[in-house]
Coordinates of C-alpha atoms in Angstrom, one line a residue:
Y1049 CA 113.8 90.5 75.2
N1050 CA 116.0 88.2 77.8
G1051 CA 117.5 91.3 79.7
S1052 CA 117.1 93.4 82.6
I1053 CA 113.9 95.6 83.1
I1054 CA 114.2 98.2 85.4
E1055 CA 110.7 99.0 87.3
E1056 CA 111.3 102.9 88.4
G1057 CA 109.7 106.1 88.6
Y1058 CA 110.2 109.1 86.1
P1059 CA 113.8 110.5 86.8
R1060 CA 112.3 114.0 85.8
N1061 CA 110.1 114.2 88.6
D1062 CA 113.2 114.3 91.0
R1063 CA 113.5 117.9 89.3
L1064 CA 109.8 118.4 90.6
L1065 CA 110.3 117.4 93.9
N1066 CA 113.8 118.7 94.5
C1067 CA 114.2 122.0 92.0
P1068 CA 115.2 124.7 94.3
K1069 CA 112.3 127.3 94.4
E1070 CA 114.6 130.4 94.4
E1071 CA 116.3 128.5 91.3
I1072 CA 113.2 128.6 89.2
K1073 CA 111.8 131.9 90.3
S1074 CA 115.3 133.3 89.2
I1075 CA 114.8 131.7 85.6
L1076 CA 111.1 133.0 85.4
L1077 CA 112.1 136.4 86.4
K1078 CA 114.8 136.5 83.5
Y1079 CA 112.1 136.0 81.1
G1080 CA 109.4 138.8 83.0
I1081 CA 107.7 136.5 84.9
E1082 CA 107.9 137.8 88.5
L1083 CA 106.2 135.9 91.4
E1084 CA 104.7 137.8 93.7
K1085 CA 105.9 137.3 97.5
D1086 CA 103.6 135.3 99.6
K1087 CA 101.3 134.4 97.0
Q1088 CA 100.1 131.0 96.0
V1089 CA 101.1 129.8 92.0
I1090 CA 98.1 128.9 90.1
L1091 CA 99.0 127.1 86.7
Y1092 CA 96.7 126.7 84.1
A1093 CA 98.4 123.8 81.6
P1094 CA 95.9 122.9 79.1
T1095 CA 96.9 120.6 76.2
W1096 CA 96.5 121.8 72.4
K1097 CA 93.3 121.4 70.5
G1098 CA 92.3 120.5 66.9
A1099 CA 92.7 117.4 64.5
D1100 CA 96.4 118.4 63.4
Y1101 CA 99.2 118.6 66.0
N1102 CA 100.9 121.2 63.5
K1103 CA 98.2 123.4 63.0
P1104 CA 96.7 123.6 66.5
E1105 CA 93.2 125.3 67.1
V1106 CA 94.2 128.4 69.1
N1107 CA 92.4 131.3 70.3
P1108 CA 94.3 133.8 72.2
D1109 CA 91.1 135.1 73.7
D1110 CA 90.1 131.9 75.4
Y1111 CA 93.5 132.3 77.3
Y1112 CA 93.4 135.8 78.2
N1113 CA 89.4 135.6 79.1
F1114 CA 90.0 132.4 81.3
K1115 CA 92.9 134.4 83.6
R1116 CA 90.6 137.5 84.2
E1117 CA 87.4 135.7 84.6
L1118 CA 89.2 133.3 87.2
E1119 CA 90.6 136.6 88.8
E1120 CA 87.3 137.8 89.4
Y1121 CA 86.4 134.6 91.7
I1122 CA 89.6 134.2 93.7
D1123 CA 91.6 136.2 95.9
T1124 CA 94.1 137.7 94.0
D1125 CA 95.7 138.8 97.1
K1126 CA 96.6 135.1 97.8
Y1127 CA 96.7 133.3 94.5
Q1128 CA 99.0 134.3 91.2
I1129 CA 97.8 133.1 87.9
L1130 CA 100.5 131.6 85.4
L1131 CA 99.8 130.0 81.6
K1132 CA 101.5 127.1 80.6
P1133 CA 100.1 126.4 76.9
H1134 CA 101.0 123.2 75.2
Q1135 CA 104.6 123.9 73.3
V1136 CA 102.7 124.0 69.6
V1137 CA 100.3 126.8 71.0
Y1138 CA 102.7 128.8 72.7
K1139 CA 103.9 130.7 69.8
E1140 CA 100.5 131.8 68.7
L1141 CA 99.9 133.2 72.1
V1142 CA 102.9 135.3 71.9
K1143 CA 102.1 136.9 68.7
S1144 CA 99.0 137.7 70.5
G1145 CA 101.1 140.4 72.7
M1146 CA 97.9 139.8 75.1
F1147 CA 100.1 138.7 77.8
S1148 CA 102.8 139.8 80.2
N1149 CA 103.8 138.3 83.6
S1150 CA 101.9 135.1 83.1
L1151 CA 103.1 133.4 79.8
I1152 CA 105.4 130.8 80.4
P1153 CA 107.8 130.3 77.9
A1154 CA 108.2 126.9 76.0
F1155 CA 112.0 126.1 76.7
I1156 CA 110.7 126.3 80.7
D1157 CA 111.3 122.8 82.1
T1158 CA 107.9 121.6 83.2
N1159 CA 108.7 119.9 86.0
E1160 CA 110.7 122.6 87.3
L1161 CA 107.8 124.6 86.6
L1162 CA 105.5 122.4 88.8
S1163 CA 107.8 122.5 91.4
I1164 CA 106.5 126.2 92.2
T1165 CA 103.0 125.2 91.6
D1166 CA 100.4 125.0 94.2
I1167 CA 97.4 124.5 92.4
L1168 CA 97.2 123.0 88.5
I1169 CA 94.3 123.3 86.4
S1170 CA 94.5 121.4 83.5
D1171 CA 91.9 119.5 80.9
Y1172 CA 93.1 116.4 78.7
S1173 CA 97.0 117.0 79.3
S1174 CA 99.0 114.3 80.8
I1175 CA 100.8 116.8 82.9
F1176 CA 98.5 116.1 85.7
F1177 CA 100.4 112.6 86.0
D1178 CA 103.4 114.1 87.0
F1179 CA 102.4 116.6 89.0
L1180 CA 100.2 114.0 91.4
A1181 CA 103.9 113.2 92.9
S1182 CA 103.9 116.7 94.4
D1183 CA 100.6 115.6 96.5
K1184 CA 98.9 118.9 95.4
P1185 CA 95.4 119.6 94.3
V1186 CA 94.5 119.3 90.8
L1187 CA 91.4 120.9 88.9
F1188 CA 90.1 120.0 85.6
Y1189 CA 88.3 122.7 83.1
I1190 CA 86.9 120.5 80.4
P1191 CA 83.9 122.3 79.0
D1192 CA 84.3 120.6 75.4
L1193 CA 84.4 117.0 77.1
E1194 CA 82.2 115.3 74.5
E1195 CA 83.6 117.2 71.4
Y1196 CA 86.9 116.3 72.8
K1197 CA 86.2 112.5 73.4
N1198 CA 84.8 112.0 69.9
Y1199 CA 88.2 113.0 68.0
R1200 CA 91.0 112.4 70.6
G1201 CA 89.5 110.0 73.1
L1202 CA 90.8 110.1 76.8
Y1203 CA 93.3 108.7 79.1
M1204 CA 90.5 108.0 81.7
E1205 CA 87.2 109.0 82.1
P1206 CA 86.0 112.1 83.9
D1207 CA 84.7 110.1 87.2
K1208 CA 88.4 108.7 87.7
L1209 CA 89.9 111.7 87.7
P1210 CA 92.0 112.5 90.8
G1211 CA 90.0 116.0 90.9
P1212 CA 86.6 117.7 90.0
A1213 CA 85.9 117.7 86.2
L1214 CA 84.6 121.0 86.1
T1215 CA 82.7 123.2 82.9
S1216 CA 82.6 126.8 83.8
V1217 CA 85.1 129.3 85.0
K1218 CA 83.1 130.2 88.2
E1219 CA 83.0 126.3 89.2
I1220 CA 87.3 126.4 88.9
G1221 CA 86.9 129.5 91.4
N1222 CA 84.6 128.0 93.8
S1223 CA 86.5 124.9 93.9
I1224 CA 89.5 127.1 94.7
N1225 CA 87.9 129.1 97.2
N1226 CA 86.5 125.5 99.1
L1227 CA 90.0 123.6 98.3
G1228 CA 90.0 121.7 101.5
E1229 CA 86.6 120.2 100.7
V1230 CA 87.9 119.3 97.3
I1231 CA 90.8 117.8 98.6
N1232 CA 88.9 115.6 101.2
K1233 CA 86.6 114.3 98.6
Y1234 CA 88.9 113.5 96.0
K1235 CA 91.7 112.0 98.2
D1236 CA 91.0 108.3 97.6
S1237 CA 90.7 108.9 93.6
Y1238 CA 93.9 111.5 94.0
S1239 CA 95.5 108.4 95.9
Q1240 CA 94.5 105.6 93.4
A1241 CA 95.8 107.9 90.3
K1242 CA 99.1 108.3 92.3
N1243 CA 99.8 104.6 92.8
F1244 CA 98.9 104.0 89.0
A1245 CA 100.9 106.9 87.9
C1246 CA 104.1 107.5 89.8
P1247 CA 104.0 105.0 92.9
Y1248 CA 107.9 105.3 92.7
D1249 CA 108.3 109.0 92.5
D1250 CA 110.0 110.3 95.7
G1251 CA 112.8 112.3 94.3
N1252 CA 115.4 109.7 94.3
V1253 CA 114.7 107.4 91.2
S1254 CA 117.5 108.9 89.1
S1255 CA 120.0 108.0 91.5
R1256 CA 118.5 104.5 92.1
I1257 CA 118.4 104.1 88.1
V1258 CA 122.0 105.0 88.1
D1259 CA 123.0 102.6 90.6
I1260 CA 121.5 99.9 89.0
V1261 CA 122.7 100.3 85.4
L1262 CA 126.2 100.6 87.1
E1263 CA 125.8 97.5 89.2
E1264 CA 124.6 96.0 85.8
I1265 CA 127.6 97.1 84.2
L1266 CA 129.9 96.0 86.8
L1267 CA 128.2 92.7 86.8
I1268 CA 129.0 92.3 83.1
Q1269 CA 132.4 93.5 83.5
M1270 CA 133.1 90.9 85.9
V1271 CA 131.6 88.3 83.8
I1272 CA 134.1 89.7 80.9
H1273 CA 136.8 89.5 83.0
T1274 CA 136.3 85.9 84.3
A1275 CA 135.9 84.8 80.4
L1276 CA 139.2 86.3 79.6
L1277 CA 140.9 85.1 82.5
N1278 CA 139.4 81.3 81.9
V1279 CA 140.5 81.6 78.1
K1280 CA 144.3 82.8 79.2
I1281 CA 144.1 80.0 81.8
Q1282 CA 143.2 77.5 79.1
R1283 CA 145.8 78.5 76.8
R1284 CA 148.5 78.2 79.4
N1285 CA 147.4 74.9 80.2
Y1286 CA 147.4 74.0 76.2
Y1287 CA 150.9 75.2 75.6
S1288 CA 152.1 73.5 79.0
L1289 CA 150.8 70.2 77.7
A1290 CA 151.6 70.6 74.1
A1291 CA 155.5 71.0 76.0
D1292 CA 155.4 68.0 77.7
F1293 CA 154.8 66.4 74.4
A1294 CA 157.5 68.4 72.6

């Protein structure tokens, strides 16, 4: 390939950094999810589990019990927990009828949702890479680490993650209750992960890419225009020379 390569950030993260919070709150309210005033949002967003993407292993009780148990360990006057399952898992959770005012519809834009998230809890999902652009804390709930490594593999080892790798809901609660200590402990690994995953993501990626592409198009148009002009000049010279010999 001999053309230009644009090395930039993720345009989708412009929504994470720029989305008006009232806009996404209004969208969520439309689908029955009311964000409680003055509460910080904890988003639990795990990936799908199992060997077959089209037939994921789904147990609604796991999500329900996770939320209920975590609420026992944290200050629910300060925090509100939302659930963002993988899209292939969402339908099964809806069928269970166990969730109200917490289950995020699969069609809600993930990066817009991250824009109102104060703490992200995930596992092996790549969602945390995008969230790093926000500079907000990430916790990793991975009680099945060895099992998951054997059949799916990992993006990075737990000791390289930009947040604590935890195996119990109680540990997650303790981390949330001591968030300042967690942020300070993982600030170096967080910075390293951010520099790796989203070093250019500042909310203006889309505009820069558009400018680069339009500049390239303009340059191409100028080259074509110059080439056509040269052809016209050559033809004019040819006909003029032919007339001289007539």
